[in-house]
Amino acid sequence: MSTRAQIRFATRESGQSFSEKPNAIHAQFYRHHDGYPEGLGVDIANSFINQCPINGRSWEIEDLDTKHGDLEYIYYIWQAPGKETFISIFEVGFGRCDSCGSETWGEDKCIFVGSPRDIIDKYNQL
């Protein structure tokens, strides 16, 4: 089973909370598998920390308006010249209806905010 994710890039601006989705993004990529924080999150963090490419992973560049109905995670990479990069991870919200058991969509939940080093400290399983 695949763990699908989107990676979105946003400008780090004063007053913007990293635990809330930005008003605008500048680029968006899709990852069909291994999108969980212990996989994709650690890959992104290692790329920033070690200034290296993410090898052996397939990402698809997407139009900014592309929507997926099967995402499990959305990553926001917050950057601005002269400022530290921060990453937010949102778990895409869905649950089960108490009365009928069918899937229902809810609010996405921010499960992580921090620097690339913070992702390594929290999610690296090696």
Short mmCIF file of N, CA and C in Angstrom, two decimals:
data_model
loop_
_atom_site.label_atom_id
_atom_site.label_comp_id
_atom_site.label_asym_id
_atom_site.label_seq_id
_atom_site.Cartn_x
_atom_site.Cartn_y
_atom_site.Cartn_z
N MET A 1 0.84 -1.18 0.00
CA MET A 1 0.00 0.00 0.00
C MET A 1 0.89 1.25 0.00
N SER A 2 0.51 2.23 -0.77
CA SER A 2 1.29 3.45 -0.90
C SER A 2 0.86 4.49 0.13
N THR A 3 1.84 5.27 0.57
CA THR A 3 1.57 6.41 1.44
C THR A 3 1.84 7.66 0.63
N ARG A 4 0.78 8.27 0.14
CA ARG A 4 0.90 9.39 -0.79
C ARG A 4 1.05 10.72 -0.06
N ALA A 5 1.82 11.62 -0.68
CA ALA A 5 2.07 12.92 -0.04
C ALA A 5 2.30 13.99 -1.10
N GLN A 6 2.08 15.23 -0.72
CA GLN A 6 2.45 16.38 -1.52
C GLN A 6 3.47 17.18 -0.75
N ILE A 7 4.41 17.76 -1.49
CA ILE A 7 5.41 18.64 -0.92
C ILE A 7 5.17 20.01 -1.53
N ARG A 8 4.92 20.99 -0.68
CA ARG A 8 4.60 22.34 -1.15
C ARG A 8 5.62 23.33 -0.59
N PHE A 9 5.96 24.32 -1.40
CA PHE A 9 6.94 25.33 -1.00
C PHE A 9 6.23 26.66 -0.80
N ALA A 10 6.48 27.29 0.34
CA ALA A 10 5.86 28.57 0.69
C ALA A 10 6.92 29.53 1.18
N THR A 11 6.65 30.82 1.06
CA THR A 11 7.55 31.84 1.56
C THR A 11 7.33 32.03 3.05
N ARG A 12 8.41 32.03 3.79
CA ARG A 12 8.35 32.30 5.22
C ARG A 12 8.16 33.79 5.44
N GLU A 13 7.00 34.17 6.00
CA GLU A 13 6.67 35.57 6.21
C GLU A 13 6.41 35.86 7.68
N SER A 14 6.64 37.09 8.10
CA SER A 14 6.38 37.50 9.48
C SER A 14 4.91 37.34 9.81
N GLY A 15 4.63 36.83 10.99
CA GLY A 15 3.25 36.69 11.45
C GLY A 15 2.56 35.43 10.99
N GLN A 16 3.15 34.66 10.08
CA GLN A 16 2.53 33.42 9.59
C GLN A 16 2.89 32.29 10.54
N SER A 17 1.89 31.61 11.05
CA SER A 17 2.12 30.45 11.90
C SER A 17 2.47 29.24 11.04
N PHE A 18 3.50 28.52 11.42
CA PHE A 18 3.89 27.34 10.66
C PHE A 18 2.94 26.17 10.89
N SER A 19 2.07 26.27 11.88
CA SER A 19 1.10 25.20 12.13
C SER A 19 -0.22 25.44 11.39
N GLU A 20 -0.25 26.47 10.55
CA GLU A 20 -1.41 26.75 9.70
C GLU A 20 -0.96 26.74 8.25
N LYS A 21 -1.84 26.34 7.37
CA LYS A 21 -1.49 26.31 5.95
C LYS A 21 -1.32 27.73 5.43
N PRO A 22 -0.35 27.93 4.52
CA PRO A 22 -0.13 29.26 3.97
C PRO A 22 -1.23 29.66 2.99
N ASN A 23 -1.33 30.96 2.74
CA ASN A 23 -2.30 31.45 1.76
C ASN A 23 -1.88 31.14 0.33
N ALA A 24 -0.58 31.05 0.09
CA ALA A 24 -0.08 30.81 -1.26
C ALA A 24 1.12 29.89 -1.20
N ILE A 25 1.25 29.06 -2.23
CA ILE A 25 2.43 28.21 -2.39
C ILE A 25 3.07 28.55 -3.74
N HIS A 26 4.36 28.17 -3.90
CA HIS A 26 5.09 28.54 -5.10
C HIS A 26 5.45 27.36 -5.98
N ALA A 27 5.44 26.17 -5.42
CA ALA A 27 5.72 24.95 -6.18
C ALA A 27 5.11 23.78 -5.40
N GLN A 28 4.80 22.73 -6.14
CA GLN A 28 4.17 21.57 -5.51
C GLN A 28 4.65 20.31 -6.21
N PHE A 29 5.00 19.30 -5.42
CA PHE A 29 5.42 18.01 -5.94
C PHE A 29 4.55 16.93 -5.32
N TYR A 30 4.42 15.81 -6.01
CA TYR A 30 3.64 14.67 -5.54
C TYR A 30 4.56 13.49 -5.36
N ARG A 31 4.33 12.76 -4.29
CA ARG A 31 5.09 11.53 -4.03
C ARG A 31 4.10 10.40 -3.81
N HIS A 32 4.17 9.37 -4.62
CA HIS A 32 3.18 8.29 -4.61
C HIS A 32 3.39 7.28 -3.48
N HIS A 33 4.60 7.15 -2.98
CA HIS A 33 4.86 6.15 -1.94
C HIS A 33 5.87 6.66 -0.92
N ASP A 34 5.88 6.04 0.24
CA ASP A 34 6.81 6.39 1.33
C ASP A 34 6.69 7.85 1.75
N GLY A 35 5.48 8.38 1.78
CA GLY A 35 5.27 9.78 2.13
C GLY A 35 5.17 10.06 3.62
N TYR A 36 5.29 9.04 4.45
CA TYR A 36 5.19 9.21 5.90
C TYR A 36 6.43 9.94 6.44
N PRO A 37 6.31 10.57 7.63
CA PRO A 37 7.43 11.37 8.16
C PRO A 37 8.74 10.60 8.32
N GLU A 38 8.66 9.33 8.70
CA GLU A 38 9.89 8.53 8.87
C GLU A 38 10.59 8.25 7.54
N GLY A 39 9.88 8.38 6.43
CA GLY A 39 10.45 8.19 5.10
C GLY A 39 10.73 9.52 4.43
N LEU A 40 9.68 10.12 3.87
CA LEU A 40 9.83 11.38 3.13
C LEU A 40 10.32 12.51 4.02
N GLY A 41 9.80 12.63 5.23
CA GLY A 41 10.24 13.70 6.13
C GLY A 41 11.73 13.65 6.39
N VAL A 42 12.24 12.46 6.68
CA VAL A 42 13.68 12.29 6.93
C VAL A 42 14.48 12.53 5.66
N ASP A 43 13.96 12.09 4.49
CA ASP A 43 14.65 12.34 3.22
C ASP A 43 14.79 13.84 2.96
N ILE A 44 13.71 14.60 3.16
CA ILE A 44 13.76 16.04 2.95
C ILE A 44 14.75 16.68 3.92
N ALA A 45 14.68 16.31 5.18
CA ALA A 45 15.59 16.87 6.19
C ALA A 45 17.04 16.57 5.87
N ASN A 46 17.35 15.33 5.49
CA ASN A 46 18.72 14.97 5.13
C ASN A 46 19.21 15.77 3.93
N SER A 47 18.32 16.03 2.97
CA SER A 47 18.70 16.81 1.81
C SER A 47 19.12 18.22 2.22
N PHE A 48 18.38 18.84 3.15
CA PHE A 48 18.74 20.18 3.62
C PHE A 48 20.02 20.15 4.45
N ILE A 49 20.11 19.23 5.38
CA ILE A 49 21.25 19.20 6.30
C ILE A 49 22.54 18.86 5.58
N ASN A 50 22.49 17.86 4.69
CA ASN A 50 23.69 17.39 4.01
C ASN A 50 23.88 18.01 2.62
N GLN A 51 22.97 18.89 2.23
CA GLN A 51 23.02 19.55 0.92
C GLN A 51 23.25 18.55 -0.20
N CYS A 52 22.38 17.54 -0.21
CA CYS A 52 22.50 16.48 -1.21
C CYS A 52 21.14 16.21 -1.84
N PRO A 53 21.14 15.64 -3.04
CA PRO A 53 19.87 15.32 -3.69
C PRO A 53 19.21 14.12 -3.01
N ILE A 54 17.93 14.01 -3.22
CA ILE A 54 17.20 12.84 -2.73
C ILE A 54 17.26 11.81 -3.85
N ASN A 55 18.09 10.80 -3.66
CA ASN A 55 18.33 9.81 -4.70
C ASN A 55 17.32 8.68 -4.66
N GLY A 56 17.03 8.13 -5.82
CA GLY A 56 16.20 6.94 -5.92
C GLY A 56 14.74 7.16 -5.58
N ARG A 57 14.30 8.37 -5.51
CA ARG A 57 12.91 8.66 -5.15
C ARG A 57 12.24 9.36 -6.32
N SER A 58 11.02 8.99 -6.60
CA SER A 58 10.32 9.64 -7.70
C SER A 58 9.36 10.70 -7.17
N TRP A 59 9.55 11.90 -7.66
CA TRP A 59 8.66 13.02 -7.36
C TRP A 59 8.12 13.51 -8.69
N GLU A 60 6.90 13.94 -8.70
CA GLU A 60 6.30 14.50 -9.90
C GLU A 60 5.97 15.96 -9.63
N ILE A 61 6.48 16.86 -10.49
CA ILE A 61 6.12 18.26 -10.33
C ILE A 61 4.68 18.41 -10.79
N GLU A 62 3.92 19.24 -10.07
CA GLU A 62 2.51 19.38 -10.35
C GLU A 62 2.11 20.84 -10.54
N ASP A 63 1.01 21.03 -11.22
CA ASP A 63 0.38 22.33 -11.29
C ASP A 63 -0.05 22.71 -9.88
N LEU A 64 0.00 23.99 -9.54
CA LEU A 64 -0.33 24.43 -8.18
C LEU A 64 -1.78 24.15 -7.79
N ASP A 65 -2.66 23.97 -8.76
CA ASP A 65 -4.07 23.72 -8.47
C ASP A 65 -4.44 22.24 -8.41
N THR A 66 -3.48 21.34 -8.58
CA THR A 66 -3.77 19.91 -8.56
C THR A 66 -4.19 19.48 -7.17
N LYS A 67 -5.28 18.74 -7.12
CA LYS A 67 -5.81 18.19 -5.86
C LYS A 67 -5.82 16.67 -5.96
N HIS A 68 -5.49 16.01 -4.88
CA HIS A 68 -5.53 14.56 -4.81
C HIS A 68 -6.52 14.15 -3.73
N GLY A 69 -7.29 13.14 -3.97
CA GLY A 69 -8.24 12.66 -2.98
C GLY A 69 -7.69 11.56 -2.10
N ASP A 70 -6.47 11.13 -2.38
CA ASP A 70 -5.92 9.99 -1.65
C ASP A 70 -4.64 10.31 -0.88
N LEU A 71 -4.41 11.58 -0.58
CA LEU A 71 -3.21 11.97 0.17
C LEU A 71 -3.32 11.56 1.63
N GLU A 72 -2.18 11.27 2.22
CA GLU A 72 -2.13 11.02 3.65
C GLU A 72 -1.36 12.10 4.39
N TYR A 73 -0.41 12.74 3.70
CA TYR A 73 0.40 13.81 4.31
C TYR A 73 0.60 14.94 3.32
N ILE A 74 0.70 16.16 3.85
CA ILE A 74 1.10 17.33 3.08
C ILE A 74 2.24 18.00 3.85
N TYR A 75 3.34 18.24 3.15
CA TYR A 75 4.51 18.89 3.73
C TYR A 75 4.59 20.31 3.20
N TYR A 76 4.85 21.26 4.08
CA TYR A 76 5.11 22.64 3.68
C TYR A 76 6.54 22.97 4.04
N ILE A 77 7.30 23.42 3.06
CA ILE A 77 8.68 23.84 3.28
C ILE A 77 8.67 25.37 3.21
N TRP A 78 8.98 25.99 4.36
CA TRP A 78 8.93 27.45 4.52
C TRP A 78 10.34 28.01 4.36
N GLN A 79 10.54 28.87 3.37
CA GLN A 79 11.86 29.42 3.13
C GLN A 79 11.79 30.92 2.85
N ALA A 80 12.87 31.60 3.18
CA ALA A 80 13.08 33.01 2.84
C ALA A 80 14.58 33.26 2.94
N PRO A 81 15.11 34.11 2.07
CA PRO A 81 16.55 34.41 2.13
C PRO A 81 16.93 34.92 3.52
N GLY A 82 18.03 34.38 4.04
CA GLY A 82 18.56 34.83 5.32
C GLY A 82 17.83 34.28 6.54
N LYS A 83 16.83 33.42 6.34
CA LYS A 83 16.09 32.85 7.46
C LYS A 83 16.21 31.33 7.43
N GLU A 84 16.13 30.74 8.61
CA GLU A 84 16.19 29.29 8.72
C GLU A 84 14.98 28.65 8.04
N THR A 85 15.18 27.52 7.40
CA THR A 85 14.09 26.77 6.78
C THR A 85 13.32 26.00 7.85
N PHE A 86 12.01 26.06 7.76
CA PHE A 86 11.14 25.28 8.64
C PHE A 86 10.26 24.39 7.79
N ILE A 87 9.84 23.28 8.36
CA ILE A 87 8.98 22.32 7.67
C ILE A 87 7.78 22.02 8.57
N SER A 88 6.60 22.05 7.96
CA SER A 88 5.37 21.65 8.65
C SER A 88 4.85 20.38 7.99
N ILE A 89 4.36 19.45 8.79
CA ILE A 89 3.76 18.22 8.26
C ILE A 89 2.31 18.17 8.73
N PHE A 90 1.41 18.02 7.77
CA PHE A 90 -0.01 17.89 8.07
C PHE A 90 -0.46 16.48 7.72
N GLU A 91 -1.18 15.86 8.62
CA GLU A 91 -1.83 14.59 8.32
C GLU A 91 -3.20 14.93 7.75
N VAL A 92 -3.48 14.42 6.55
CA VAL A 92 -4.72 14.75 5.88
C VAL A 92 -5.88 14.14 6.66
N GLY A 93 -6.88 14.97 6.95
CA GLY A 93 -7.95 14.58 7.86
C GLY A 93 -9.02 13.71 7.25
N PHE A 94 -9.22 12.57 7.83
CA PHE A 94 -10.37 11.76 7.53
C PHE A 94 -10.63 10.86 8.72
N GLY A 95 -11.81 10.40 8.81
CA GLY A 95 -12.18 9.52 9.91
C GLY A 95 -13.33 8.63 9.50
N ARG A 96 -13.97 8.03 10.46
CA ARG A 96 -15.10 7.13 10.21
C ARG A 96 -16.35 7.70 10.87
N CYS A 97 -17.45 7.62 10.16
CA CYS A 97 -18.74 8.03 10.70
C CYS A 97 -19.13 7.07 11.81
N ASP A 98 -19.51 7.60 12.98
CA ASP A 98 -19.88 6.76 14.10
C ASP A 98 -21.12 5.90 13.82
N SER A 99 -22.05 6.43 13.07
CA SER A 99 -23.31 5.70 12.85
C SER A 99 -23.25 4.71 11.69
N CYS A 100 -22.58 5.07 10.57
CA CYS A 100 -22.60 4.16 9.41
C CYS A 100 -21.25 3.52 9.10
N GLY A 101 -20.16 4.01 9.68
CA GLY A 101 -18.84 3.42 9.47
C GLY A 101 -18.14 3.85 8.20
N SER A 102 -18.77 4.71 7.38
CA SER A 102 -18.13 5.15 6.15
C SER A 102 -17.07 6.21 6.44
N GLU A 103 -16.12 6.36 5.49
CA GLU A 103 -15.07 7.37 5.65
C GLU A 103 -15.66 8.76 5.51
N THR A 104 -15.19 9.68 6.34
CA THR A 104 -15.60 11.07 6.26
C THR A 104 -14.35 11.95 6.28
N TRP A 105 -14.45 13.11 5.66
CA TRP A 105 -13.32 14.02 5.62
C TRP A 105 -13.46 15.07 6.70
N GLY A 106 -12.37 15.37 7.35
CA GLY A 106 -12.35 16.39 8.38
C GLY A 106 -11.21 17.36 8.14
N GLU A 107 -10.82 18.03 9.17
CA GLU A 107 -9.72 19.00 9.08
C GLU A 107 -8.38 18.27 9.04
N ASP A 108 -7.46 18.82 8.24
CA ASP A 108 -6.09 18.31 8.26
C ASP A 108 -5.47 18.74 9.59
N LYS A 109 -4.61 17.89 10.12
CA LYS A 109 -4.03 18.14 11.44
C LYS A 109 -2.52 18.34 11.32
N CYS A 110 -2.01 19.44 11.86
CA CYS A 110 -0.57 19.68 11.87
C CYS A 110 0.05 18.76 12.92
N ILE A 111 0.94 17.87 12.47
CA ILE A 111 1.57 16.92 13.40
C ILE A 111 3.03 17.24 13.69
N PHE A 112 3.60 18.19 12.93
CA PHE A 112 5.01 18.54 13.15
C PHE A 112 5.28 19.94 12.61
N VAL A 113 6.06 20.70 13.36
CA VAL A 113 6.63 21.97 12.90
C VAL A 113 8.05 22.04 13.45
N GLY A 114 9.01 22.31 12.58
CA GLY A 114 10.37 22.44 13.07
C GLY A 114 11.37 22.53 11.93
N SER A 115 12.61 22.51 12.31
CA SER A 115 13.72 22.58 11.35
C SER A 115 14.00 21.18 10.79
N PRO A 116 14.78 21.10 9.72
CA PRO A 116 15.18 19.78 9.23
C PRO A 116 15.85 18.93 10.32
N ARG A 117 16.68 19.53 11.16
CA ARG A 117 17.33 18.80 12.25
C ARG A 117 16.29 18.23 13.21
N ASP A 118 15.23 18.99 13.48
CA ASP A 118 14.16 18.52 14.37
C ASP A 118 13.46 17.28 13.80
N ILE A 119 13.28 17.24 12.46
CA ILE A 119 12.67 16.05 11.84
C ILE A 119 13.57 14.84 12.06
N ILE A 120 14.86 15.01 11.85
CA ILE A 120 15.80 13.90 12.06
C ILE A 120 15.71 13.41 13.50
N ASP A 121 15.72 14.34 14.45
CA ASP A 121 15.66 13.97 15.87
C ASP A 121 14.38 13.23 16.22
N LYS A 122 13.26 13.62 15.61
CA LYS A 122 11.98 13.01 15.95
C LYS A 122 11.69 11.73 15.17
N TYR A 123 12.01 11.69 13.87
CA TYR A 123 11.52 10.60 13.03
C TYR A 123 12.59 9.64 12.50
N ASN A 124 13.86 9.97 12.59
CA ASN A 124 14.87 9.07 12.04
C ASN A 124 14.94 7.80 12.87
N GLN A 125 14.74 6.67 12.23
CA GLN A 125 14.67 5.39 12.93
C GLN A 125 15.99 4.63 12.87
N LEU A 126 17.02 5.23 12.27
CA LEU A 126 18.30 4.52 12.17
C LEU A 126 19.13 4.66 13.40
#
